[in-house]
Amino acid sequence: MPVIECDVAAARETLLDAGAKVEEGNTDHERWRASHGGATAIAYEDKIVIQGSDPQDIEAVLRDEGGRAHVYSDGASRGNPGPAAVGWVIVTSDGIIAEGNDRIGETTNNRAEYEALIRALEAAREYGFDTVDVRVDSQLAVKQVRGEWDTNDPDLRERRVTVRELLDRFEDWSLQHVPREVNERADQLANEALDDA
């Protein structure tokens, strides 16, 4: 559950401007509640607690635009092809800003890696970051996106184009292959999604 310490009156106005539905709080301690997308913000004296399936729907509205983020993603497939899932994490100097995971049906490990990268980049854009340092443990995805390796798989080629289009929306970006240990949280999230099925 994300917690944002802020001026809750200003945050209320920001959420109203973004089209959120704002209503009175449910208890004496709650100043107000706001619903936007898949998230609900609950305002207290000097902080907002965000609940719901998609907390980034509110966090992205309340967060200041810009800044640099470190983005980690991982795709997992059991059976290759088999049941697959993705996990991603966005980190700044303040710590983990957002993370997510999801089952993506049946596919190969390489396709899952690309899908995880796409979802992580989309989330980083939603949060308003203008610079991303992306770290993944799929050497294939990194080298294909950077143009060092080609692919004969039309599906991977299409995903590579999507990743490049997403990266080009940032003012600056880097994409680097890292060992699995460095990408541990994203890997854990992808496997949790598979285990929860």
Coordinates of C-alpha atoms in Angstrom, one line a residue:
M1 CA 0.0 0.0 0.0
P2 CA 1.8 3.2 -1.2
V3 CA 1.8 6.1 1.3
I4 CA 2.5 9.7 0.0
E5 CA 3.2 12.4 2.6
C6 CA 2.0 15.6 1.1
D7 CA -0.4 18.6 1.4
V8 CA -3.6 16.7 1.1
A9 CA -5.7 19.8 0.2
A10 CA -3.4 20.4 -2.9
A11 CA -3.5 16.7 -3.7
R12 CA -7.3 16.8 -3.6
E13 CA -7.3 19.6 -6.2
T14 CA -4.8 17.7 -8.4
L15 CA -7.0 14.6 -8.3
L16 CA -10.1 16.6 -9.1
D17 CA -8.3 18.2 -12.1
A18 CA -7.4 14.7 -13.3
G19 CA -11.1 13.6 -13.2
A20 CA -11.0 11.6 -10.0
K21 CA -14.2 11.1 -8.0
V22 CA -13.7 12.7 -4.6
E23 CA -16.1 12.1 -1.6
E24 CA -16.1 12.5 2.1
G25 CA -14.0 10.1 4.3
N26 CA -15.6 7.1 5.9
T27 CA -14.2 7.7 9.4
D28 CA -13.4 10.7 11.7
H29 CA -9.8 10.4 10.7
E30 CA -10.3 10.4 7.0
R31 CA -10.4 13.8 5.4
W32 CA -11.6 12.5 2.0
R33 CA -11.4 9.6 -0.4
A34 CA -10.8 9.7 -4.2
S35 CA -11.3 7.0 -6.8
H36 CA -9.4 7.1 -10.1
G37 CA -8.9 4.2 -12.4
G38 CA -8.2 1.1 -10.4
A39 CA -7.1 2.9 -7.2
T40 CA -8.6 4.7 -4.2
A41 CA -6.8 7.4 -2.3
I42 CA -7.6 7.9 1.4
A43 CA -6.5 11.3 2.8
Y44 CA -5.5 11.7 6.4
E45 CA -3.9 14.8 8.1
D46 CA -0.7 14.9 6.2
K47 CA -0.6 11.8 4.1
I48 CA -2.5 9.8 1.5
V49 CA -2.8 6.0 1.5
I50 CA -3.4 4.4 -1.8
Q51 CA -5.3 1.1 -2.2
G52 CA -6.6 -0.9 -5.1
S53 CA -5.4 -3.1 -7.9
D54 CA -3.7 -0.3 -9.8
P55 CA -2.2 2.2 -7.3
Q56 CA -0.2 3.8 -10.1
D57 CA -3.4 5.3 -11.4
I58 CA -3.3 7.7 -8.5
E59 CA 0.4 7.8 -7.8
A60 CA 1.1 8.9 -11.4
V61 CA -1.3 11.8 -11.0
L62 CA 0.2 13.0 -7.6
R63 CA 3.8 12.5 -8.4
D64 CA 5.9 15.4 -9.8
E65 CA 6.7 15.0 -13.5
G66 CA 10.1 14.1 -14.7
G67 CA 13.1 12.5 -13.1
R68 CA 15.1 9.4 -13.5
A69 CA 14.0 5.9 -12.7
H70 CA 15.7 2.5 -12.7
V71 CA 13.4 0.0 -14.3
Y72 CA 13.7 -3.8 -13.9
S73 CA 11.6 -6.4 -15.7
D74 CA 11.5 -10.2 -16.0
G75 CA 9.3 -12.6 -17.9
A76 CA 8.9 -16.3 -17.0
S77 CA 7.5 -19.3 -18.8
R78 CA 7.2 -22.7 -17.4
G79 CA 7.5 -25.2 -20.2
N80 CA 8.7 -22.8 -22.9
P81 CA 6.1 -22.5 -24.3
G82 CA 3.9 -22.8 -21.3
P83 CA 2.1 -20.8 -18.6
A84 CA 3.8 -17.4 -18.5
A85 CA 3.9 -14.3 -16.4
V86 CA 5.7 -10.9 -16.1
G87 CA 7.1 -8.9 -13.2
W88 CA 8.5 -5.3 -13.1
V89 CA 9.9 -2.8 -10.6
I90 CA 10.5 0.9 -10.8
V91 CA 13.1 2.3 -8.4
T92 CA 14.3 5.8 -7.6
S93 CA 16.5 7.3 -4.9
D94 CA 13.4 7.1 -2.7
G95 CA 13.2 3.3 -3.1
I96 CA 10.7 1.2 -4.9
I97 CA 8.1 3.5 -6.4
A98 CA 6.0 0.8 -8.1
E99 CA 6.0 -2.8 -9.0
G100 CA 3.6 -5.2 -10.6
N101 CA 3.1 -8.7 -12.0
D102 CA 0.6 -10.5 -14.1
R103 CA -0.2 -13.8 -15.8
I104 CA 0.0 -13.5 -19.6
G105 CA -1.3 -16.8 -20.8
E106 CA 0.8 -19.4 -22.6
T107 CA 3.9 -18.3 -24.5
T108 CA 7.7 -18.7 -24.8
N109 CA 10.2 -17.3 -22.3
N110 CA 11.5 -14.8 -24.9
R111 CA 8.1 -13.4 -25.6
A112 CA 7.4 -13.2 -21.9
E113 CA 10.7 -11.2 -21.5
Y114 CA 9.6 -8.7 -24.1
E115 CA 6.1 -8.4 -22.6
A116 CA 7.6 -7.7 -19.2
L117 CA 9.8 -5.0 -20.7
I118 CA 6.8 -3.4 -22.5
R119 CA 4.7 -3.3 -19.3
A120 CA 7.6 -1.9 -17.3
L121 CA 8.2 0.9 -19.8
E122 CA 4.5 1.7 -20.0
A123 CA 4.3 2.0 -16.2
A124 CA 7.4 4.3 -16.1
R125 CA 5.7 6.6 -18.7
E126 CA 2.5 6.6 -16.7
Y127 CA 4.5 7.7 -13.7
G128 CA 5.9 10.6 -15.7
F129 CA 9.6 9.7 -15.7
D130 CA 11.6 11.3 -18.5
T131 CA 14.8 9.2 -18.1
V132 CA 15.0 5.5 -17.5
D133 CA 17.9 3.1 -16.9
V134 CA 16.4 -0.3 -17.8
R135 CA 18.0 -3.5 -16.5
V136 CA 16.9 -7.0 -17.6
D137 CA 18.4 -10.4 -17.3
S138 CA 17.5 -11.4 -20.9
Q139 CA 20.6 -10.9 -23.0
L140 CA 18.5 -11.8 -26.1
A141 CA 16.0 -9.0 -25.5
V142 CA 18.7 -6.4 -24.7
K143 CA 20.9 -7.2 -27.8
Q144 CA 17.9 -7.3 -30.1
V145 CA 16.4 -4.0 -28.9
R146 CA 19.9 -2.3 -29.1
G147 CA 20.2 -3.7 -32.7
E148 CA 23.2 -5.9 -32.0
W149 CA 21.3 -9.1 -32.8
D150 CA 18.5 -9.7 -35.3
T151 CA 15.6 -12.1 -35.1
N152 CA 13.7 -14.3 -37.6
D153 CA 10.7 -14.5 -35.3
P154 CA 8.1 -12.0 -36.5
D155 CA 6.4 -11.9 -33.1
L156 CA 9.7 -10.9 -31.4
R157 CA 10.4 -8.4 -34.2
E158 CA 7.1 -6.7 -33.6
R159 CA 7.7 -6.6 -29.8
R160 CA 11.2 -5.2 -30.5
V161 CA 9.6 -2.3 -32.5
T162 CA 7.1 -1.7 -29.6
V163 CA 9.9 -1.5 -27.1
R164 CA 11.9 0.9 -29.2
E165 CA 8.8 3.1 -29.7
L166 CA 8.3 3.2 -25.9
L167 CA 12.0 4.0 -25.2
D168 CA 11.9 6.8 -27.7
R169 CA 9.2 8.5 -25.6
F170 CA 11.7 9.2 -22.9
E171 CA 14.2 12.1 -23.1
D172 CA 17.0 9.7 -22.3
W173 CA 17.3 5.9 -21.7
S174 CA 19.8 3.1 -21.3
L175 CA 19.2 -0.6 -21.6
Q176 CA 21.6 -3.1 -20.0
H177 CA 21.8 -6.8 -19.4
V178 CA 22.3 -7.7 -15.8
P179 CA 22.7 -11.0 -13.9
R180 CA 19.6 -12.6 -12.5
E181 CA 20.7 -11.7 -9.0
V182 CA 20.5 -8.0 -9.8
N183 CA 17.0 -8.5 -11.2
E184 CA 15.8 -10.6 -8.3
R185 CA 12.7 -8.6 -7.3
A186 CA 11.3 -8.6 -10.9
D187 CA 12.0 -12.3 -11.2
Q188 CA 10.3 -13.0 -7.9
L189 CA 7.2 -11.1 -9.0
A190 CA 6.9 -13.0 -12.2
N191 CA 7.2 -16.3 -10.4
E192 CA 4.7 -15.2 -7.8
A193 CA 2.2 -14.5 -10.5
L194 CA 2.7 -18.1 -11.9
D195 CA 2.5 -19.6 -8.4
D196 CA -0.8 -17.8 -7.6
A197 CA -2.5 -19.2 -10.7

